[in-house]
Amino acid sequence: MAQLTDDCFAFGGRLIPIEEALTDLDRRIRPVAEIESAALRQARGRYLAEDLTAALDVPPHDNSAVDGYALYFDDLLPEGTTRLPLAGRIAAGHMLDGPARRGTAIRIFTGAPMPAGENGSGPDTVMMQEDCTEEDGAVLVPAGLKRGANRRKAGEDVQAGDPLLTRGHLLRPQDIGLAAAQGLTHLTVYRPLRVAIFSTGDEVRDPPADLAPGVIYDSNRHTLAALLDGMGCAVTDLGILPDDRAAIARALGRAADGHDLILTSGGVSGGEEDHVKAAVEQQGSLHFWRLAIKPGRPVALGQVGAVPFIGLPGNPVAVMVTFLRVARPLIQRLSGGIPAPARLFPVTAGFDYKKKLDRREYVRVTLAADGDGKLVASRFPRDGAGILSSMVAADGLVEIGEAITRIEAGGLVDFLPFSEVGL
Ligand SMILES: Nc1nc2c(c(=O)[nH]1)N[C@H]1C(S)=C(S)[C@@H](COP(=O)(O)OP(=O)(O)OC[C@H]3O[C@@H](n4cnc5c(N)ncnc54)[C@H](O)[C@@H]3O)O[C@H]1N2
Ligand code: MOO
């Protein structure tokens, strides 16, 4: 009996392992070199174009961690209560008028600088206000405090000369705060990556066009634009192109001018109406077009002139999976980033699964804790590459490596949370 292909992945040519494709791509690309200055408020999500070293200690001075009383630890009786006359008051942002003398306590508030004493010494300890009593201009301090309690040392966060952030780092809110604490108002970043996108397909339309028989509204272009916006790219939307090689070739030629990357969806599988591959070959060169992953096997990777081209498949889930696993690391590198690989976390499979050797598969899952607090991944019941609602419902993807052929419920699997990849 003739052997029918058991799924749409049966085909004669070599399927390229995803790591091989990514390593090869890495060698081919030239990241953006142009830099610009970004105000801190605009710097989130940009890639730092310089190494940042601390010029200042943070905090710049020893200060109190609590509202209370600054005192010399050596003035405290080892047992019982010590009575210290109050000899001053320091609020945050102010200095004590004159030195703090031995045998006294200074009223102090959180963040206020520790007062200086005489001869280079000074109060070294702060008693929290809740733990002592004020009475007739003095404070009663119980025993039991440790030397240095509630005092924050200058430079305990950052010391002048410390390396802070390295070139290629993706700036997050905490990085921006760290730079601000150094008194910086701007950071040197790489300019945004300019990405041209278009969809292909005679069936694909944008509103307000009517949904005539046989046509669908474009979702991919909007998903892609949102993904790229989220990565800080400057997106040029070239709309929808028909299944026409000459039209696609012309658009590719135009897009190569003034962009750093061309990203499309649809038209990359081997059908007679899939013209993207041929159009890229006409305008430039194609390096790969079949990756050993599912969903998303037909990914076309090439270049038009010097501009990299990524042709994602048309199915909306395949678009997202291939974007996350192929386009995203490439975009990070092109943008000047030195990306850390997305982390996978071990979770318990709540499903059985069989797959072919030598191909990497991505299964859409939701996570929930079982009775023992273990995180269990449940497979989304409808897993077609066109079921975009599965991506809305899922928490992430279980990645099943090339060497694995079966998963059994109860075993550990690698989970890629959407939050790891900016979703
Ligand atoms: N005989 C075979 N047929 C197919 C194979 C195969 O190996 N042999 N592979 C299948 C796989 S897997 C995928 S994925 C698709 C990819 O093909 P294309 O990249 O050429 O995609 P299209 O045919 O253009 O579209 C596929 C599917 O997605 C819909 N689509 C396209 N663009 C959009 C858009 N912008 N928004 C929403 N939906 C879109 C399109 O209507 C199709 O339903 O090929 C399989 N076929
Ligand atoms: O794998 Mo295709 O890439 O199913 O959608």
Short mmCIF file of C-alpha atoms and ligand atoms in Angstrom, two decimals:
data_model
loop_
_atom_site.label_atom_id
_atom_site.label_comp_id
_atom_site.label_asym_id
_atom_site.label_seq_id
_atom_site.Cartn_x
_atom_site.Cartn_y
_atom_site.Cartn_z
CA MET A 1 0.00 0.00 0.00
CA ALA A 2 1.29 3.43 -0.85
CA GLN A 3 2.60 5.29 2.17
CA LEU A 4 0.78 8.58 2.53
CA THR A 5 2.52 11.45 4.24
CA ASP A 6 1.25 11.32 7.80
CA ASP A 7 1.48 15.05 8.27
CA CYS A 8 2.46 18.11 6.37
CA PHE A 9 6.07 17.73 7.50
CA ALA A 10 6.86 14.70 5.42
CA PHE A 11 9.03 15.91 2.61
CA GLY A 12 12.24 14.83 0.97
CA GLY A 13 14.63 17.74 1.51
CA ARG A 14 16.84 18.39 4.50
CA LEU A 15 15.22 20.11 7.43
CA ILE A 16 17.62 22.50 9.13
CA PRO A 17 17.90 22.31 12.93
CA ILE A 18 16.95 25.63 14.48
CA GLU A 19 20.26 26.04 16.37
CA GLU A 20 22.23 25.54 13.16
CA ALA A 21 20.14 28.19 11.42
CA LEU A 22 20.52 30.66 14.30
CA THR A 23 24.29 30.18 14.56
CA ASP A 24 24.68 30.61 10.84
CA LEU A 25 22.50 33.71 10.83
CA ASP A 26 24.47 35.22 13.67
CA ARG A 27 27.58 35.10 11.54
CA ARG A 28 25.89 36.80 8.61
CA ILE A 29 24.25 39.77 10.26
CA ARG A 30 25.70 43.19 10.87
CA PRO A 31 24.08 44.85 13.91
CA VAL A 32 23.06 48.48 13.88
CA ALA A 33 26.11 50.61 14.68
CA GLU A 34 24.54 54.07 14.83
CA ILE A 35 24.06 55.42 18.32
CA GLU A 36 21.94 58.19 19.77
CA SER A 37 21.30 59.79 23.09
CA ALA A 38 18.04 58.87 24.78
CA ALA A 39 16.53 60.74 27.71
CA LEU A 40 15.95 58.32 30.57
CA ARG A 41 12.22 58.53 29.98
CA GLN A 42 12.72 57.25 26.43
CA ALA A 43 15.39 54.67 27.26
CA ARG A 44 13.26 51.75 28.40
CA GLY A 45 13.48 48.84 25.96
CA ARG A 46 16.49 50.30 24.14
CA TYR A 47 19.91 48.64 23.89
CA LEU A 48 22.72 50.40 25.72
CA ALA A 49 25.57 51.33 23.36
CA GLU A 50 28.24 51.91 26.02
CA ASP A 51 29.59 50.27 29.15
CA LEU A 52 28.40 52.18 32.19
CA THR A 53 30.67 52.57 35.23
CA ALA A 54 29.62 54.20 38.49
CA ALA A 55 31.06 57.65 39.06
CA LEU A 56 29.40 58.04 42.45
CA ASP A 57 28.80 56.07 45.60
CA VAL A 58 25.13 55.26 46.16
CA PRO A 59 24.03 56.19 48.71
CA PRO A 60 26.56 59.02 48.77
CA HIS A 61 26.58 59.26 52.60
CA ASP A 62 25.98 57.03 55.60
CA ASN A 63 22.31 57.46 56.49
CA SER A 64 19.59 56.20 58.74
CA ALA A 65 17.41 53.28 57.62
CA VAL A 66 14.63 54.19 60.09
CA ASP A 67 12.93 57.01 61.92
CA GLY A 68 14.56 57.02 65.37
CA TYR A 69 17.56 58.19 67.35
CA ALA A 70 21.20 58.23 66.26
CA LEU A 71 23.63 57.46 69.08
CA TYR A 72 27.08 56.17 69.94
CA PHE A 73 26.80 52.45 70.61
CA ASP A 74 29.55 52.74 73.20
CA ASP A 75 27.33 55.08 75.24
CA LEU A 76 24.78 52.31 75.86
CA LEU A 77 24.76 50.32 79.09
CA PRO A 78 25.17 46.61 78.39
CA GLU A 79 22.04 45.92 80.43
CA GLY A 80 19.01 47.98 81.38
CA THR A 81 17.92 51.30 79.96
CA THR A 82 20.24 54.14 78.96
CA ARG A 83 19.01 57.71 79.18
CA LEU A 84 20.53 60.05 76.58
CA PRO A 85 19.68 63.75 76.32
CA LEU A 86 18.40 64.79 72.89
CA ALA A 87 20.89 67.18 71.30
CA GLY A 88 19.59 67.78 67.78
CA ARG A 89 17.35 66.74 64.91
CA ILE A 90 18.13 65.72 61.31
CA ALA A 91 15.52 65.26 58.60
CA ALA A 92 16.33 63.73 55.20
CA GLY A 93 18.08 66.26 52.98
CA HIS A 94 19.49 68.21 55.93
CA MET A 95 22.66 68.15 57.97
CA LEU A 96 23.08 68.42 61.72
CA ASP A 97 24.11 71.84 62.86
CA GLY A 98 27.44 71.13 64.54
CA PRO A 99 28.93 67.87 65.79
CA ALA A 100 27.03 65.14 67.64
CA ARG A 101 28.64 64.79 71.04
CA ARG A 102 29.27 61.63 73.07
CA GLY A 103 26.59 60.89 75.63
CA THR A 104 23.76 62.40 73.56
CA ALA A 105 21.20 61.13 71.04
CA ILE A 106 20.08 62.88 67.85
CA ARG A 107 16.52 62.63 66.57
CA ILE A 108 16.91 61.29 63.00
CA PHE A 109 14.58 60.31 60.13
CA THR A 110 14.85 57.71 57.37
CA GLY A 111 17.35 58.74 54.71
CA ALA A 112 18.85 61.55 56.79
CA PRO A 113 22.67 61.59 56.84
CA MET A 114 24.30 60.11 59.92
CA PRO A 115 25.66 63.06 61.89
CA ALA A 116 29.39 63.61 62.23
CA GLY A 117 30.83 63.70 65.70
CA GLU A 118 34.04 65.10 67.06
CA ASN A 119 37.53 64.03 66.00
CA GLY A 120 36.41 61.95 63.04
CA SER A 121 34.06 59.75 65.07
CA GLY A 122 30.28 59.98 65.22
CA PRO A 123 27.11 58.16 66.10
CA ASP A 124 27.28 54.68 64.57
CA THR A 125 23.91 53.20 65.49
CA VAL A 126 20.23 54.15 65.19
CA MET A 127 17.48 53.06 67.57
CA MET A 128 14.05 52.73 65.99
CA GLN A 129 11.51 55.14 67.49
CA GLU A 130 9.05 52.33 68.27
CA ASP A 131 11.60 50.75 70.61
CA CYS A 132 12.33 53.73 72.85
CA THR A 133 10.55 56.42 74.81
CA GLU A 134 11.06 60.16 74.77
CA GLU A 135 10.81 61.94 78.11
CA ASP A 136 11.71 65.47 79.20
CA GLY A 137 14.14 66.18 76.37
CA ALA A 138 15.84 62.78 76.62
CA VAL A 139 15.38 59.37 75.09
CA LEU A 140 15.27 56.10 77.02
CA VAL A 141 17.04 53.38 75.06
CA PRO A 142 16.66 49.73 76.07
CA ALA A 143 19.62 47.35 75.87
CA GLY A 144 19.93 44.76 73.14
CA LEU A 145 20.79 46.91 70.13
CA LYS A 146 23.66 45.80 67.89
CA ARG A 147 26.48 48.15 66.97
CA GLY A 148 25.77 49.68 63.57
CA ALA A 149 22.06 48.75 63.64
CA ASN A 150 19.84 50.69 61.23
CA ARG A 151 22.74 52.58 59.70
CA ARG A 152 23.14 52.34 55.92
CA LYS A 153 26.69 52.80 54.77
CA ALA A 154 27.74 55.10 51.95
CA GLY A 155 28.24 53.01 48.80
CA GLU A 156 26.36 49.99 50.17
CA ASP A 157 24.33 49.87 46.92
CA VAL A 158 26.94 50.97 44.40
CA GLN A 159 30.54 52.14 44.81
CA ALA A 160 32.26 54.60 42.50
CA GLY A 161 34.17 52.55 39.94
CA ASP A 162 31.74 49.60 40.01
CA PRO A 163 30.72 48.30 36.58
CA LEU A 164 26.98 48.99 36.29
CA LEU A 165 25.68 47.94 32.88
CA THR A 166 27.36 46.60 29.79
CA ARG A 167 27.01 47.50 26.13
CA GLY A 168 24.20 45.56 24.48
CA HIS A 169 22.12 45.43 27.66
CA LEU A 170 18.37 45.83 27.20
CA LEU A 171 17.34 48.72 29.41
CA ARG A 172 14.68 47.85 31.97
CA PRO A 173 13.07 50.15 34.53
CA GLN A 174 15.54 49.10 37.24
CA ASP A 175 18.49 49.87 34.94
CA ILE A 176 17.09 53.32 34.28
CA GLY A 177 16.74 53.87 38.03
CA LEU A 178 20.35 52.80 38.54
CA ALA A 179 21.51 55.31 35.90
CA ALA A 180 19.36 58.05 37.42
CA ALA A 181 20.93 57.44 40.84
CA GLN A 182 24.27 58.30 39.18
CA GLY A 183 22.88 61.68 38.17
CA LEU A 184 22.62 60.70 34.51
CA THR A 185 19.81 62.22 32.46
CA HIS A 186 20.54 60.50 29.13
CA LEU A 187 21.99 57.20 27.99
CA THR A 188 23.78 56.31 24.78
CA VAL A 189 21.71 53.70 22.97
CA TYR A 190 21.60 52.12 19.53
CA ARG A 191 19.07 53.63 17.18
CA PRO A 192 15.92 51.56 16.75
CA LEU A 193 15.98 48.79 14.17
CA ARG A 194 13.96 49.76 11.08
CA VAL A 195 11.80 46.85 10.05
CA ALA A 196 9.56 46.68 6.99
CA ILE A 197 6.67 44.23 7.21
CA PHE A 198 4.06 42.99 4.81
CA SER A 199 1.57 40.18 4.52
CA THR A 200 1.08 38.15 1.39
CA GLY A 201 -1.95 36.32 0.07
CA ASP A 202 -4.80 36.94 -2.37
CA GLU A 203 -7.16 35.97 0.42
CA VAL A 204 -5.89 38.48 2.94
CA ARG A 205 -7.67 41.81 3.48
CA ASP A 206 -7.73 44.77 5.83
CA PRO A 207 -10.90 46.44 7.01
CA PRO A 208 -12.95 48.28 5.81
CA ALA A 209 -12.89 45.80 2.87
CA ASP A 210 -15.87 43.47 2.97
CA LEU A 211 -15.31 39.89 3.90
CA ALA A 212 -16.17 38.60 0.43
CA PRO A 213 -16.36 34.82 -0.09
CA GLY A 214 -12.96 33.19 0.37
CA VAL A 215 -11.21 36.07 2.05
CA ILE A 216 -10.04 36.65 5.64
CA TYR A 217 -8.90 39.63 7.59
CA ASP A 218 -5.17 40.02 8.11
CA SER A 219 -4.15 39.13 11.64
CA ASN A 220 -0.47 38.33 11.13
CA ARG A 221 0.67 41.81 10.17
CA HIS A 222 -0.93 43.24 13.28
CA THR A 223 0.51 40.55 15.53
CA LEU A 224 3.94 41.17 14.01
CA ALA A 225 3.71 44.95 14.27
CA ALA A 226 2.80 44.60 17.94
CA LEU A 227 5.65 42.14 18.56
CA LEU A 228 8.10 44.50 16.86
CA ASP A 229 6.76 47.56 18.68
CA GLY A 230 7.29 45.64 21.90
CA MET A 231 10.93 45.13 20.93
CA GLY A 232 11.49 48.83 20.28
CA CYS A 233 11.69 48.55 16.49
CA ALA A 234 10.60 51.30 14.09
CA VAL A 235 8.07 49.49 11.94
CA THR A 236 7.14 50.39 8.36
CA ASP A 237 3.88 48.72 7.42
CA LEU A 238 3.87 47.93 3.69
CA GLY A 239 0.40 46.42 3.83
CA ILE A 240 -0.78 43.31 2.01
CA LEU A 241 0.67 42.01 -1.25
CA PRO A 242 -1.10 39.67 -3.65
CA ASP A 243 0.22 36.21 -4.51
CA ASP A 244 2.24 37.64 -7.36
CA ARG A 245 5.94 37.12 -7.66
CA ALA A 246 6.70 40.35 -9.53
CA ALA A 247 4.74 42.47 -7.05
CA ILE A 248 6.46 40.81 -4.10
CA ALA A 249 9.88 41.19 -5.75
CA ARG A 250 9.25 44.90 -6.33
CA ALA A 251 8.15 45.38 -2.73
CA LEU A 252 11.24 43.57 -1.47
CA GLY A 253 13.48 45.80 -3.59
CA ARG A 254 11.82 48.94 -2.21
CA ALA A 255 11.85 47.65 1.36
CA ALA A 256 15.58 46.94 1.22
CA ASP A 257 16.15 50.67 0.91
CA GLY A 258 16.06 52.33 4.31
CA HIS A 259 15.38 49.25 6.43
CA ASP A 260 17.51 46.90 8.47
CA LEU A 261 15.20 43.92 8.19
CA ILE A 262 12.30 42.76 6.06
CA LEU A 263 9.76 40.53 7.77
CA THR A 264 6.80 38.95 6.00
CA SER A 265 4.20 36.28 6.59
CA GLY A 266 2.64 33.80 4.22
CA GLY A 267 3.60 32.42 0.85
CA VAL A 268 6.71 30.52 1.89
CA SER A 269 5.65 26.89 1.61
CA GLY A 270 6.12 24.98 -1.62
CA GLY A 271 2.73 25.57 -3.24
CA GLU A 272 2.35 27.05 -6.70
CA GLU A 273 0.86 30.17 -5.17
CA ASP A 274 3.67 30.63 -2.66
CA HIS A 275 5.79 33.26 -4.37
CA VAL A 276 7.82 34.78 -1.59
CA LYS A 277 10.69 32.33 -1.85
CA ALA A 278 11.04 32.87 -5.59
CA ALA A 279 10.80 36.64 -5.20
CA VAL A 280 13.62 36.65 -2.62
CA GLU A 281 15.74 34.51 -4.91
CA GLN A 282 15.09 36.96 -7.71
CA GLN A 283 16.04 40.00 -5.61
CA GLY A 284 18.76 38.52 -3.44
CA SER A 285 19.55 35.15 -1.99
CA LEU A 286 17.86 32.57 0.17
CA HIS A 287 19.87 30.76 2.85
CA PHE A 288 17.27 28.53 4.47
CA TRP A 289 13.69 27.87 4.02
CA ARG A 290 12.83 24.74 5.89
CA LEU A 291 13.50 24.52 9.59
CA ALA A 292 13.03 21.38 11.62
CA ILE A 293 10.43 22.89 13.91
CA LYS A 294 6.70 22.57 14.38
CA PRO A 295 4.75 24.65 14.00
CA GLY A 296 6.58 26.80 11.52
CA ARG A 297 8.65 24.58 9.32
CA PRO A 298 8.53 26.72 6.20
CA VAL A 299 10.57 29.73 7.33
CA ALA A 300 12.44 31.52 4.57
CA LEU A 301 15.65 33.23 5.65
CA GLY A 302 17.69 35.19 3.20
CA GLN A 303 18.80 38.65 2.22
CA VAL A 304 17.80 41.32 -0.22
CA GLY A 305 20.97 43.25 -0.96
CA ALA A 306 22.60 43.46 2.45
CA VAL A 307 19.27 43.50 4.28
CA PRO A 308 18.24 40.32 6.07
CA PHE A 309 14.90 38.87 5.12
CA ILE A 310 12.71 36.61 7.25
CA GLY A 311 9.66 35.06 5.61
CA LEU A 312 7.45 33.55 8.29
CA PRO A 313 4.77 31.02 7.37
CA GLY A 314 1.18 32.16 6.99
CA ASN A 315 -0.55 30.23 9.76
CA PRO A 316 -1.05 32.67 12.65
CA VAL A 317 0.36 30.39 15.38
CA ALA A 318 3.32 29.44 13.20
CA VAL A 319 3.92 33.19 12.76
CA MET A 320 4.18 33.70 16.50
CA VAL A 321 6.24 30.62 17.29
CA THR A 322 8.73 31.27 14.52
CA PHE A 323 8.90 34.94 15.45
CA LEU A 324 9.69 34.09 19.06
CA ARG A 325 12.23 31.38 18.33
CA VAL A 326 13.83 32.60 15.10
CA ALA A 327 13.11 36.26 14.41
CA ARG A 328 13.31 37.56 17.96
CA PRO A 329 16.92 36.53 18.74
CA LEU A 330 17.95 37.80 15.34
CA ILE A 331 16.21 41.14 15.92
CA GLN A 332 17.85 41.46 19.33
CA ARG A 333 21.30 41.00 17.77
CA LEU A 334 20.57 43.28 14.84
CA SER A 335 19.41 45.94 17.30
CA GLY A 336 22.80 45.90 19.06
CA GLY A 337 21.66 43.68 21.90
CA ILE A 338 23.60 40.87 23.49
CA PRO A 339 20.60 38.73 24.31
CA ALA A 340 20.57 36.13 27.01
CA PRO A 341 18.88 33.01 25.68
CA ALA A 342 15.25 32.71 26.79
CA ARG A 343 15.14 30.52 29.89
CA LEU A 344 13.13 27.32 29.96
CA PHE A 345 11.74 26.06 33.25
CA PRO A 346 11.09 22.43 34.19
CA VAL A 347 7.40 21.67 34.78
CA THR A 348 5.43 18.43 34.95
CA ALA A 349 3.73 17.31 31.75
CA GLY A 350 0.00 16.83 32.18
CA PHE A 351 -0.23 15.06 28.82
CA ASP A 352 1.19 12.25 26.71
CA TYR A 353 2.78 13.26 23.42
CA LYS A 354 4.45 11.53 20.51
CA LYS A 355 6.64 13.21 17.98
CA LYS A 356 9.15 12.60 15.25
CA LEU A 357 12.86 12.43 15.87
CA ASP A 358 15.02 15.35 14.74
CA ARG A 359 12.41 18.03 14.88
CA ARG A 360 11.71 20.51 17.65
CA GLU A 361 8.09 20.96 18.59
CA TYR A 362 6.27 23.63 20.53
CA VAL A 363 3.11 22.72 22.41
CA ARG A 364 0.78 25.41 23.70
CA VAL A 365 0.05 24.88 27.39
CA THR A 366 -1.54 26.42 30.44
CA LEU A 367 0.07 25.98 33.86
CA ALA A 368 -1.62 25.17 37.14
CA ALA A 369 -0.37 23.87 40.49
CA ASP A 370 -1.54 20.38 41.44
CA GLY A 371 -2.42 19.32 45.01
CA ASP A 372 1.29 19.03 45.94
CA GLY A 373 2.13 22.49 44.60
CA LYS A 374 3.85 21.05 41.51
CA LEU A 375 3.35 23.08 38.33
CA VAL A 376 1.60 20.97 35.72
CA ALA A 377 1.39 21.93 32.04
CA SER A 378 -1.92 21.12 30.32
CA ARG A 379 -1.99 20.99 26.59
CA PHE A 380 -4.45 23.30 24.85
CA PRO A 381 -6.99 20.94 23.27
CA ARG A 382 -7.12 22.54 19.81
CA ASP A 383 -3.60 22.79 18.49
CA GLY A 384 -3.88 23.60 14.78
CA ALA A 385 -1.42 26.18 13.46
CA GLY A 386 -4.37 28.43 12.63
CA ILE A 387 -5.88 28.43 16.15
CA LEU A 388 -4.69 31.84 17.31
CA SER A 389 -7.10 31.72 20.26
CA SER A 390 -4.86 28.96 21.67
CA MET A 391 -2.05 31.53 22.01
CA VAL A 392 -4.43 33.83 23.86
CA ALA A 393 -5.41 31.06 26.28
CA ALA A 394 -1.92 29.60 26.79
CA ASP A 395 0.64 30.65 29.40
CA GLY A 396 3.54 29.56 27.24
CA LEU A 397 5.05 26.79 25.16
CA VAL A 398 6.48 23.43 26.07
CA GLU A 399 9.57 22.93 23.94
CA ILE A 400 10.26 19.33 23.00
CA GLY A 401 13.77 18.84 21.69
CA GLU A 402 14.95 17.09 18.56
CA ALA A 403 16.11 13.92 20.34
CA ILE A 404 12.81 13.26 22.13
CA THR A 405 10.12 11.09 20.53
CA ARG A 406 7.63 10.73 23.37
CA ILE A 407 6.51 12.51 26.49
CA GLU A 408 4.57 10.77 29.21
CA ALA A 409 2.26 12.52 31.64
CA GLY A 410 4.08 13.00 34.95
CA GLY A 411 7.51 13.50 33.37
CA LEU A 412 9.40 16.80 33.33
CA VAL A 413 9.27 19.03 30.27
CA ASP A 414 10.83 22.39 29.36
CA PHE A 415 8.40 25.28 29.66
CA LEU A 416 8.94 28.63 27.94
CA PRO A 417 6.70 31.19 29.68
CA PHE A 418 5.39 33.88 27.35
CA SER A 419 6.71 36.42 29.85
CA GLU A 420 10.28 35.22 29.03
CA VAL A 421 9.85 36.39 25.47
CA GLY A 422 8.09 39.68 26.08
CA LEU A 423 4.47 38.52 25.65
N1 LIG B 1 1.19 20.38 0.62
C1 LIG B 1 1.61 21.07 1.65
N2 LIG B 1 0.89 22.08 2.10
C2 LIG B 1 1.31 22.80 3.17
C3 LIG B 1 2.51 22.44 3.79
C4 LIG B 1 3.27 21.38 3.27
O1 LIG B 1 4.34 21.05 3.76
N3 LIG B 1 2.78 20.74 2.18
N4 LIG B 1 2.89 23.15 4.92
C5 LIG B 1 1.81 23.73 5.69
C6 LIG B 1 2.32 24.54 6.74
S1 LIG B 1 3.03 23.75 8.05
C7 LIG B 1 2.18 25.88 6.75
S2 LIG B 1 2.66 26.81 8.09
C8 LIG B 1 1.64 26.60 5.64
C9 LIG B 1 2.60 27.72 5.35
O2 LIG B 1 2.45 28.14 4.12
P1 LIG B 1 2.65 29.62 3.64
O3 LIG B 1 3.67 30.31 4.40
O4 LIG B 1 2.84 29.54 2.20
O5 LIG B 1 1.32 30.30 4.08
P2 LIG B 1 0.01 30.54 3.24
O6 LIG B 1 -0.27 29.37 2.43
O7 LIG B 1 0.15 31.85 2.60
O8 LIG B 1 -1.00 30.63 4.45
C10 LIG B 1 -1.18 29.59 5.35
C11 LIG B 1 -2.47 29.86 6.13
O9 LIG B 1 -2.36 31.05 6.86
C12 LIG B 1 -3.39 31.98 6.47
N5 LIG B 1 -2.81 33.33 6.46
C13 LIG B 1 -1.88 33.76 5.60
N6 LIG B 1 -1.61 35.05 5.84
C14 LIG B 1 -2.40 35.44 6.85
C15 LIG B 1 -2.57 36.67 7.52
N7 LIG B 1 -1.85 37.74 7.20
N8 LIG B 1 -3.45 36.73 8.54
C16 LIG B 1 -4.18 35.62 8.86
N9 LIG B 1 -4.04 34.42 8.27
C17 LIG B 1 -3.17 34.33 7.25
C18 LIG B 1 -3.77 31.56 5.09
O10 LIG B 1 -5.03 32.00 4.73
C19 LIG B 1 -3.66 30.06 5.19
O11 LIG B 1 -4.81 29.52 5.81
O12 LIG B 1 1.44 25.80 4.54
C20 LIG B 1 0.83 24.53 4.83
N10 LIG B 1 0.54 23.85 3.64
O1 MOO B 2 3.88 24.35 10.98
MO1 MOO B 2 2.95 25.19 9.86
O2 MOO B 2 4.22 26.09 10.11
O3 MOO B 2 1.87 24.39 10.75
O4 MOO B 2 1.87 26.18 10.63
#
